[in-house]
PDB file of C-alpha atoms and ligand atoms in Angstrom:
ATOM      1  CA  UNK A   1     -17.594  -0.026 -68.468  1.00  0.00           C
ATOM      2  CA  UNK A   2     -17.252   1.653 -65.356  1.00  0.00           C
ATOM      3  CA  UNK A   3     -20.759   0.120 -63.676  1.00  0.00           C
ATOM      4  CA  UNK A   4     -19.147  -3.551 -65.256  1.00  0.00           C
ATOM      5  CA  UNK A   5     -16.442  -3.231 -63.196  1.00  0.00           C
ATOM      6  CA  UNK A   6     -18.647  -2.404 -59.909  1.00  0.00           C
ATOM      7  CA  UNK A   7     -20.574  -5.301 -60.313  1.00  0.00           C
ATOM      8  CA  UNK A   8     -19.922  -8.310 -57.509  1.00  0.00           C
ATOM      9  CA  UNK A   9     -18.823 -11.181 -59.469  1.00  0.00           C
ATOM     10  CA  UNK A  10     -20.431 -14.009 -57.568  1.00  0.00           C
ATOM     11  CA  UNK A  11     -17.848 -16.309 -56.963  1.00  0.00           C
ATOM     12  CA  UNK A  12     -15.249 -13.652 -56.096  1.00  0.00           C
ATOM     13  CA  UNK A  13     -17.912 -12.573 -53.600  1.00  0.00           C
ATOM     14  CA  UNK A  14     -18.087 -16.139 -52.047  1.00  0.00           C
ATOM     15  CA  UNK A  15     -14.734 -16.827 -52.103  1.00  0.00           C
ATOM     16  CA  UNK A  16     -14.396 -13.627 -49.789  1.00  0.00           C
ATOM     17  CA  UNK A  17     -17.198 -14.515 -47.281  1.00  0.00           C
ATOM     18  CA  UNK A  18     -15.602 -17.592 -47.107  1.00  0.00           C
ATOM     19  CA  UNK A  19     -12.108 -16.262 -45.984  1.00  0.00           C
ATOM     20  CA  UNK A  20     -13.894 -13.659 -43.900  1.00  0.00           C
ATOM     21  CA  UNK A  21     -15.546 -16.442 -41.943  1.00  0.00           C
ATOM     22  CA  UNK A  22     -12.489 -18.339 -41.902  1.00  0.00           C
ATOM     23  CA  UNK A  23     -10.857 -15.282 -40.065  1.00  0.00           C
ATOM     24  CA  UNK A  24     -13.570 -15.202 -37.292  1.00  0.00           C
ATOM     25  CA  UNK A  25     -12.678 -18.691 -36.729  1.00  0.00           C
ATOM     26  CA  UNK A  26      -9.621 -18.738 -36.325  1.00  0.00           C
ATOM     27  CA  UNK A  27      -9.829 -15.713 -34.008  1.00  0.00           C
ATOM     28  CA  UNK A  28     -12.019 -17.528 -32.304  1.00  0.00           C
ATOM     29  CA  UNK A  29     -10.027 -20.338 -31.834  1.00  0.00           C
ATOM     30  CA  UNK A  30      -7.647 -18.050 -31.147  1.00  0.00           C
ATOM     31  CA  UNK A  31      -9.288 -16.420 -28.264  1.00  0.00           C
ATOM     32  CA  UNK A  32     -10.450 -19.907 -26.597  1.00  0.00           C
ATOM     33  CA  UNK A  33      -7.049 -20.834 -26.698  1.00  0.00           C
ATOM     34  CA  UNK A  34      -5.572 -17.890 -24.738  1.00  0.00           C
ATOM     35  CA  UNK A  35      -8.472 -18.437 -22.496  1.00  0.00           C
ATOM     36  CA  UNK A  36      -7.626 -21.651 -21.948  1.00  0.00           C
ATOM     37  CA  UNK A  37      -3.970 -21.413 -21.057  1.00  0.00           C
ATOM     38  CA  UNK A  38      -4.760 -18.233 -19.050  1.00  0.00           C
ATOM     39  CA  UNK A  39      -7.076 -20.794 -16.971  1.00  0.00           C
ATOM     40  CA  UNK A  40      -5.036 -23.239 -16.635  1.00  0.00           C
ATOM     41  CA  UNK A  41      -2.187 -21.289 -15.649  1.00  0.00           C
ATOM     42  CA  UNK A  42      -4.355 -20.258 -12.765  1.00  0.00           C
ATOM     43  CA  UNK A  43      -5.088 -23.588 -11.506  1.00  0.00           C
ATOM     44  CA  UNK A  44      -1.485 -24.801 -12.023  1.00  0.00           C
ATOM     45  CA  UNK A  45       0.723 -21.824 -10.150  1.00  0.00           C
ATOM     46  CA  UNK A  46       0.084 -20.583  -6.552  1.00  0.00           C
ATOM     47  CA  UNK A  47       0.108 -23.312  -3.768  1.00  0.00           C
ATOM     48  CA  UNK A  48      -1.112 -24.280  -0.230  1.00  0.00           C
ATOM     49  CA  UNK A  49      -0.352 -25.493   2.832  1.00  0.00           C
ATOM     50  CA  UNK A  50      -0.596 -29.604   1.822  1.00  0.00           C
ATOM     51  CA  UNK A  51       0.252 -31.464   5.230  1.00  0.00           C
ATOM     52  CA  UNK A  52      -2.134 -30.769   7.283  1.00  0.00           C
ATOM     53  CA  UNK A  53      -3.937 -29.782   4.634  1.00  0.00           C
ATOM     54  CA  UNK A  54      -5.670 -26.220   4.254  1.00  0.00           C
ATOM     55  CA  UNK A  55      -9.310 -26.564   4.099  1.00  0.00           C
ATOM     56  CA  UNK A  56      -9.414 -25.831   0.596  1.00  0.00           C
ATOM     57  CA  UNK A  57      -6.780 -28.048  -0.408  1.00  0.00           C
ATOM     58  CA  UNK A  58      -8.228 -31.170   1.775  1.00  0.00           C
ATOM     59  CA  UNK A  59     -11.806 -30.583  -0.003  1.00  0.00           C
ATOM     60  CA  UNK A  60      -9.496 -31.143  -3.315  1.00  0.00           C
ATOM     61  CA  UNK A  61      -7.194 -33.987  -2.820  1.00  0.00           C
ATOM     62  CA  UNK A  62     -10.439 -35.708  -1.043  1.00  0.00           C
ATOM     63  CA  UNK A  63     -12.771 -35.507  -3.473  1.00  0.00           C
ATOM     64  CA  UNK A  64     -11.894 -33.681  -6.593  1.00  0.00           C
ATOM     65  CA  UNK A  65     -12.119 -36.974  -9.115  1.00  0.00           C
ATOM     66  CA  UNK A  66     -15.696 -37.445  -7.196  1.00  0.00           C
ATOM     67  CA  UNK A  67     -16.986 -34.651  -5.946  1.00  0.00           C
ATOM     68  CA  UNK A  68     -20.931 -35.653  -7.138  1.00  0.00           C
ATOM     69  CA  UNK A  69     -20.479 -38.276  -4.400  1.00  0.00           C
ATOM     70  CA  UNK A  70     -23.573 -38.466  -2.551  1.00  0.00           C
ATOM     71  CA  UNK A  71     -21.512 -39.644   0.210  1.00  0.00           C
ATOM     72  CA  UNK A  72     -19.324 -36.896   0.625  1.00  0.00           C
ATOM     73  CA  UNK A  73     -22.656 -35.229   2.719  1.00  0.00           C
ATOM     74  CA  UNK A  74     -22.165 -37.869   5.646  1.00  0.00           C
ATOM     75  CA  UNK A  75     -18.630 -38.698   5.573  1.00  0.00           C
ATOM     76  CA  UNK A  76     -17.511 -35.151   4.829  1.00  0.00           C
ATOM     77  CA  UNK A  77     -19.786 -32.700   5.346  1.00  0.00           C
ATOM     78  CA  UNK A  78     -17.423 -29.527   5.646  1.00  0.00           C
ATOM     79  CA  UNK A  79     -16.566 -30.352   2.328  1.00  0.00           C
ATOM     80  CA  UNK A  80     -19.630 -31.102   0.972  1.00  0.00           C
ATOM     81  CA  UNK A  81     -21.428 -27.956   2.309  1.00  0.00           C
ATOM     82  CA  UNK A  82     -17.863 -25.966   0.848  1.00  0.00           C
ATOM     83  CA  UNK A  83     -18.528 -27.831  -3.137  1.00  0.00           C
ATOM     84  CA  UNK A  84     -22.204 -27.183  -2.807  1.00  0.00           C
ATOM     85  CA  UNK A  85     -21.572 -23.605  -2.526  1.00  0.00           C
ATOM     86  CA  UNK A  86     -18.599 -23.118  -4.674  1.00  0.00           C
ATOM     87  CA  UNK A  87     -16.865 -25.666  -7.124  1.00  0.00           C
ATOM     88  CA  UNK A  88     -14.626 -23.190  -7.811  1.00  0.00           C
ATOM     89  CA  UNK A  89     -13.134 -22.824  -4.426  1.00  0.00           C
ATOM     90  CA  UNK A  90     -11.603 -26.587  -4.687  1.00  0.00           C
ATOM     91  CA  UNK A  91     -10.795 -26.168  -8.091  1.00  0.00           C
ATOM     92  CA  UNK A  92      -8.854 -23.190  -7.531  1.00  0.00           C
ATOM     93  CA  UNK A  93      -7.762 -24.982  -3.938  1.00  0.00           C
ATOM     94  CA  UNK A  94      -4.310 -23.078  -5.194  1.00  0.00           C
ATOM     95  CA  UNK A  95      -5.453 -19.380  -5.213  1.00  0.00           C
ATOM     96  CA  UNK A  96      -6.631 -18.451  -1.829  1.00  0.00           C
ATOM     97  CA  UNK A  97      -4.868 -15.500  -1.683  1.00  0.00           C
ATOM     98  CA  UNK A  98      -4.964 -11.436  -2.002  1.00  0.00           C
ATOM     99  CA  UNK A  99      -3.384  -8.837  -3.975  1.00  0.00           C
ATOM    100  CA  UNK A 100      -1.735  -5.638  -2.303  1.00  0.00           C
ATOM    101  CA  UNK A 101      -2.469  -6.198   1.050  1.00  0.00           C
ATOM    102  CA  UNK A 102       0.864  -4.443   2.124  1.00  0.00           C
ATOM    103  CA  UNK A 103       1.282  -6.437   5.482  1.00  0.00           C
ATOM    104  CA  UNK A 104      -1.489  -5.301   6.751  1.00  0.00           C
ATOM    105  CA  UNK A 105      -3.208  -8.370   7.051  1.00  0.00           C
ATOM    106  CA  UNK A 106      -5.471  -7.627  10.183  1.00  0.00           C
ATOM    107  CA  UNK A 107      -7.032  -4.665   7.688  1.00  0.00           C
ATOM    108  CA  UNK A 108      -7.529  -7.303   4.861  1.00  0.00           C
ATOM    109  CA  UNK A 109      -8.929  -9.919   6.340  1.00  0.00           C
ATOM    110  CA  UNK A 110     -12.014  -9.342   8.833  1.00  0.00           C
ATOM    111  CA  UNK A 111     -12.753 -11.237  12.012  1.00  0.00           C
ATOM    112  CA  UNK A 112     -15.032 -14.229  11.007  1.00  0.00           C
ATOM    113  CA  UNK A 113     -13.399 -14.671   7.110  1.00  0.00           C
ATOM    114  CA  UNK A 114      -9.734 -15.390   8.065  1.00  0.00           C
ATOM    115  CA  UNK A 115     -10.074 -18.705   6.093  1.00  0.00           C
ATOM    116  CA  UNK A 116     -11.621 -17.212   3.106  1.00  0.00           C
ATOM    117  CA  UNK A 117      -8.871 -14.521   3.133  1.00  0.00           C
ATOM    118  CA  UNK A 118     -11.399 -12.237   4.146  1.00  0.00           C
ATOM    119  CA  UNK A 119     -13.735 -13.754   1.345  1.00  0.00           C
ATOM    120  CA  UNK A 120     -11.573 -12.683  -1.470  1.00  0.00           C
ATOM    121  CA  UNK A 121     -12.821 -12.974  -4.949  1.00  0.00           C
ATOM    122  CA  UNK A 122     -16.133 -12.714  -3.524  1.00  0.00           C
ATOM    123  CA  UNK A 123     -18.135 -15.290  -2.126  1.00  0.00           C
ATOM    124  CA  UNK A 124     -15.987 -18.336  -4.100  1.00  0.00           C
ATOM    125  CA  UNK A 125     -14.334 -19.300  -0.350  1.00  0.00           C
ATOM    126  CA  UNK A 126     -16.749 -17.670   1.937  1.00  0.00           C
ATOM    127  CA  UNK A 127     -18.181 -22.094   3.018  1.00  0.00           C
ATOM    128  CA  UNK A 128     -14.472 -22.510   4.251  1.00  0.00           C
ATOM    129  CA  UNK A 129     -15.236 -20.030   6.776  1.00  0.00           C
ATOM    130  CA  UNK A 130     -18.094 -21.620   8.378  1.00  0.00           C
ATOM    131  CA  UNK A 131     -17.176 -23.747  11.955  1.00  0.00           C
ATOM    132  CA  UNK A 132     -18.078 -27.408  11.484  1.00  0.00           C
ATOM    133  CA  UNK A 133     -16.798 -30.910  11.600  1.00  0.00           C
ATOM    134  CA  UNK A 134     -13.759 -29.919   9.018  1.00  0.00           C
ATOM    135  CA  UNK A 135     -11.540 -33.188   8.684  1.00  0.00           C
ATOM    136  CA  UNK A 136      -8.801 -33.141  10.269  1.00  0.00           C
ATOM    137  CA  UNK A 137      -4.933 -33.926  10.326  1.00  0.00           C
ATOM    138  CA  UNK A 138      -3.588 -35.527  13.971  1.00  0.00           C
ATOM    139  CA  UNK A 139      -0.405 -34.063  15.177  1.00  0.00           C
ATOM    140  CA  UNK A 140       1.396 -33.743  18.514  1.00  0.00           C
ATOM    141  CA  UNK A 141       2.927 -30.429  19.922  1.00  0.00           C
ATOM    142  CA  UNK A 142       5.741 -30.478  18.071  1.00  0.00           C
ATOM    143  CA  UNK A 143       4.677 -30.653  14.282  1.00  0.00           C
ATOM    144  CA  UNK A 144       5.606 -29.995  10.921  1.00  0.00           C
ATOM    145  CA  UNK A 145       3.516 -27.466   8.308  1.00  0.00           C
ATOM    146  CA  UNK A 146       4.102 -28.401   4.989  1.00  0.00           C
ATOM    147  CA  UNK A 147       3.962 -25.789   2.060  1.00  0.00           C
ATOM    148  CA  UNK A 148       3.737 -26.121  -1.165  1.00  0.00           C
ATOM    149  CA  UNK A 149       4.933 -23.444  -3.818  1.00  0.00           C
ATOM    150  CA  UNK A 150       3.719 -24.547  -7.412  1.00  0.00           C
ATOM    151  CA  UNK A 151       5.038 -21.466  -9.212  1.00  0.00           C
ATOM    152  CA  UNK A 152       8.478 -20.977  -7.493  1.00  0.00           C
ATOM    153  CA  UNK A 153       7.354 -17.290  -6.082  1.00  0.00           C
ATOM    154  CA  UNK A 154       9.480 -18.257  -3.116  1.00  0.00           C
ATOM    155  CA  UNK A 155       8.683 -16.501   0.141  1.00  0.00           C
ATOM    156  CA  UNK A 156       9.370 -13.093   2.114  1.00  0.00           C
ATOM    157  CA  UNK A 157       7.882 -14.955   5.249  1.00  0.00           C
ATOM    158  CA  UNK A 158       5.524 -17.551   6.213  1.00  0.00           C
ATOM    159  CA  UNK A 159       3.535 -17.000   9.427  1.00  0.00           C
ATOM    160  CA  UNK A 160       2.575 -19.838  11.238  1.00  0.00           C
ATOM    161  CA  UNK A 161      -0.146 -19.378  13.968  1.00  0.00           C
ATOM    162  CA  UNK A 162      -1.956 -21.792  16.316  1.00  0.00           C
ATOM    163  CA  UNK A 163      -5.271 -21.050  18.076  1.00  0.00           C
ATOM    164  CA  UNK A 164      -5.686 -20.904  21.837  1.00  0.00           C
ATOM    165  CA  UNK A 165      -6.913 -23.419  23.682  1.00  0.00           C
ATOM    166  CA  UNK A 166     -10.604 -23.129  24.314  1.00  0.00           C
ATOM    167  CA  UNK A 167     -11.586 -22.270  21.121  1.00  0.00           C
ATOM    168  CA  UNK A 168     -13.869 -24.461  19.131  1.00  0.00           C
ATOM    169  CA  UNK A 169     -13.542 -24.989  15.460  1.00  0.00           C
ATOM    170  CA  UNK A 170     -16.681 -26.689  15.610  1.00  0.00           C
ATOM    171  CA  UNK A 171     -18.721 -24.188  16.883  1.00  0.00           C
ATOM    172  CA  UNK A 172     -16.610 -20.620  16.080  1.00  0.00           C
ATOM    173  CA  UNK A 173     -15.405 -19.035  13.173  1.00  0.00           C
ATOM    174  CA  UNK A 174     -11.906 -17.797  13.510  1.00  0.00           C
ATOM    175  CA  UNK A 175     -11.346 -14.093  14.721  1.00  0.00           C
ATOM    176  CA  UNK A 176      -7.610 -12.919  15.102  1.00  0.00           C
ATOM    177  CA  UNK A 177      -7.898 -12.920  18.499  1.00  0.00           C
ATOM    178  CA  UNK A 178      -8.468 -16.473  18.588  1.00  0.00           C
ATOM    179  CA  UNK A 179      -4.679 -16.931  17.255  1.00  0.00           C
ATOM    180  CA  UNK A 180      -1.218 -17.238  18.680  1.00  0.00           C
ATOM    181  CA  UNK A 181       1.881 -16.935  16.444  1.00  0.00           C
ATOM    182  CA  UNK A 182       4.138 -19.852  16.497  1.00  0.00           C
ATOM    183  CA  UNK A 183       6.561 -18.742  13.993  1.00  0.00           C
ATOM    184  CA  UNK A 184       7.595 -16.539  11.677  1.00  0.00           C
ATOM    185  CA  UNK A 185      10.508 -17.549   9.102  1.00  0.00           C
ATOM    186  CA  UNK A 186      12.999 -15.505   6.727  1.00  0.00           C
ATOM    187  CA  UNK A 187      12.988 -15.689   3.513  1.00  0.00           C
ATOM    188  CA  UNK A 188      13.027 -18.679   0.952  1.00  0.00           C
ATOM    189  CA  UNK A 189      14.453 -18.019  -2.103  1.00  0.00           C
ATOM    190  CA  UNK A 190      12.324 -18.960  -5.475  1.00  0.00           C
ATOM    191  CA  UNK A 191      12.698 -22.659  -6.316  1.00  0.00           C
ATOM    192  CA  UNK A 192      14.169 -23.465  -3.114  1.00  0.00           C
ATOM    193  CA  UNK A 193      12.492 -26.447  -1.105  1.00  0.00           C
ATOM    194  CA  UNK A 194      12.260 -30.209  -2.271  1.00  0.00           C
ATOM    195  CA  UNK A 195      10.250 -30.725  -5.860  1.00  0.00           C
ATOM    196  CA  UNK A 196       7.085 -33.475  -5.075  1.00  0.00           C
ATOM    197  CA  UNK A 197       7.079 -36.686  -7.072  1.00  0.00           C
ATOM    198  CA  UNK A 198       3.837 -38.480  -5.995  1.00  0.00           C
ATOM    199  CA  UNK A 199       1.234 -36.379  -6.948  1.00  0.00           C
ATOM    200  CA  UNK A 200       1.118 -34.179 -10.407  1.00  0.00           C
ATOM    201  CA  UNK A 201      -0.692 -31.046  -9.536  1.00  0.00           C
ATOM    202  CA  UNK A 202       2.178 -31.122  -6.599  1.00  0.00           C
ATOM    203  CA  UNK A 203       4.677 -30.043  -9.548  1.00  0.00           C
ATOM    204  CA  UNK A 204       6.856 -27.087  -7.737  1.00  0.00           C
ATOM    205  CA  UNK A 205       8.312 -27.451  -4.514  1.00  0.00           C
ATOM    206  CA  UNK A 206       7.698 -28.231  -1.320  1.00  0.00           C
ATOM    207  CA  UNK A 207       8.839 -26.787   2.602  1.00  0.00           C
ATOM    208  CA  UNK A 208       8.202 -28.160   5.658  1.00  0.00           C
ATOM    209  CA  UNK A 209       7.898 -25.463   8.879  1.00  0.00           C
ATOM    210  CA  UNK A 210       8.357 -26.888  11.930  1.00  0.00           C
ATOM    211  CA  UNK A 211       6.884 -25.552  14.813  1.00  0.00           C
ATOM    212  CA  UNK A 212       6.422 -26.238  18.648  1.00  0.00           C
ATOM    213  CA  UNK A 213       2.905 -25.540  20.802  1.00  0.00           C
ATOM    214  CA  UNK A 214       2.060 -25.924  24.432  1.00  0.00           C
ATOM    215  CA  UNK A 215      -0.995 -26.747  26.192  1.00  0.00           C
ATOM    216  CA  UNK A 216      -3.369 -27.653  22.992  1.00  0.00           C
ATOM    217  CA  UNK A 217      -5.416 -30.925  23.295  1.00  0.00           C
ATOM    218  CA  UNK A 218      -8.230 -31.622  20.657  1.00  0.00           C
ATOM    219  CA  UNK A 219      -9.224 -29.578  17.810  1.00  0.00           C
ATOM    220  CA  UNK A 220      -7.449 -26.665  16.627  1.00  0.00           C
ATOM    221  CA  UNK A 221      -6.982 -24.269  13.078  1.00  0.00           C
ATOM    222  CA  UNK A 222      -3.632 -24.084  12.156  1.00  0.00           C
ATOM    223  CA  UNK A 223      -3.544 -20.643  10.448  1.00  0.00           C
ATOM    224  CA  UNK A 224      -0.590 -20.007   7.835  1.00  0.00           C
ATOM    225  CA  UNK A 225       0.391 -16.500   5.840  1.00  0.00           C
ATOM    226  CA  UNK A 226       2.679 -16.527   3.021  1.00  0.00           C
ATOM    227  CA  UNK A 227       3.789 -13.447   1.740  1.00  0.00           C
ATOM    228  CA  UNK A 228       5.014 -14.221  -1.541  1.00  0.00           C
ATOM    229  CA  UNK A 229       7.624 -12.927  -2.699  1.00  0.00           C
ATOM    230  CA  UNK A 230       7.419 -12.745  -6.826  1.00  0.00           C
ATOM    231  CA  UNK A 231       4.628  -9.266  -6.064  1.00  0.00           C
ATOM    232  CA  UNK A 232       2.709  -8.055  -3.393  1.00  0.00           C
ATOM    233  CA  UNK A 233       0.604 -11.068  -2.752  1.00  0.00           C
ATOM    234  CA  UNK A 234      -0.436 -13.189  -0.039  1.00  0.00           C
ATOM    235  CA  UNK A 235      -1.847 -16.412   0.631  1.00  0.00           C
ATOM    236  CA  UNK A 236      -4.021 -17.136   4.065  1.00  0.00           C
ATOM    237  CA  UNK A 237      -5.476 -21.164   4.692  1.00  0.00           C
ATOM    238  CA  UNK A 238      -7.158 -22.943   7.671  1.00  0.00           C
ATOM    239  CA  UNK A 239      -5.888 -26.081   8.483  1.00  0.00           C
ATOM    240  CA  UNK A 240      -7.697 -28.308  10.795  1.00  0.00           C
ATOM    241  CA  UNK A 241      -5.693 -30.395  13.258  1.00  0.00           C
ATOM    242  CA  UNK A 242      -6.489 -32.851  16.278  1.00  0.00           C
ATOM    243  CA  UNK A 243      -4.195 -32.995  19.298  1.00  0.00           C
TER     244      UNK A 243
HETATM  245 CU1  LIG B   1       0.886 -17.541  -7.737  1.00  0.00          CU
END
């Protein structure tokens, strides 16, 4: 009786496979899922500098619904040499930043990789470091930086630098030296700015820094640190201008 009872009965046997296979499924499903929304909530929190635009951010708006557009080589080659290299970097235009830098932002981010945040993540934003014919945003010597905050970490500061005149976007990569501070603000309270209507990934809020320069005619890297203020993380973008 004993060896009866140990015998598989076949359709008891299926029936289990069948839920046991029904289990990995579903964990897999599972799984896909939670990477899914972990991805997504990447690409929709963070933010940039949006007007001018960082390079990142520019490379996005410009051609993110066609970005296989043969054209983009001739009539914007920055950005084409930038999606060659890296999708990623325009997909994730929102997550140029680094974690636990401290303030010590000279130590984090090397001479030559300031708009790559010192090529963080790798080499995913290491093209937006490379001098070239970036487009760029025309402004006079009083101008306006606008921010935008997609996940309501308000701010401790935002640091708003300018380069000197004489240097040449098109030719140099950006060193610290190359940079004069214009501003730096106090800080901005989560949620607080104006919430953006026109475009959808826009969907936090929105401040506007202005600032005042001397002396600048033609092209010029507006440089911008924000040191978050919801952990110890912060966000560094290039953004080209034309005086
Ligand atoms: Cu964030």
């Amino acid at each position: 009786m004993s060896s009866l009872a140990q015998q598989v009965n076949p359709s008891r046997y299926r029936a289990t496979m069948l839920l046991r296979i029904l289990a990995l499924a579903v964990t897999g499903a599972v799984a896909l899922t939670v990477s899914l929304v972990v991805t997504q909530d990447t690409a929709s929190a963070h933010g940039s500098t949006i007007n001018p635009a960082s390079r990142n951010y520019g490379c996005w708006k410009r051609w993110g619904s066609d970005f296989q557009n043969p054209n983009m080589a001739s009539q914007d080659p920055m950005c084409w040499q930038a999606w060659q290299a890296d999708p990623n970097a325009m997909w994730n235009w929102n997550g140029l930043y680094r974690d636990g830098v401290a303030g010590n932002h000279q130590a984090a981010v090397p001479n030559g990789q300031l708009c790559s945040a010192g090529q963080t993540g790798g080499v995913r934003y290491a093209a937006l470091d490379n001098p070239g014919n970036w487009q760029s945003t025309k402004v006079s010597a009083n101008f306006g930086v606008k921010l935008h905050d997609q996940a309501l970490h308000g701010a401790d500061y935002f640091r708003i630098y300018l380069t000197r005149q004489g240097f040449n976007p098109l030719t140099q990569r950006l060193n610290w030296s190359n940079l004069e501070l214009l501003k730096e603000t106090g800080r901005y309270a989560p949620g607080a700015g104006t919430r953006e209507t026109g475009d959808p990934v826009l969907n936090g809020v929105s401040n506007t820094i202005n600032v005042s320069s001397s002396g600048r005619s033609g092209r010029h890297i507006v440089y911008t640190i924000w040191k978050a203020s919801h952990s110890d993380q912060t966000y560094y973008w290039c953004a080209d201008v034309n005086f």
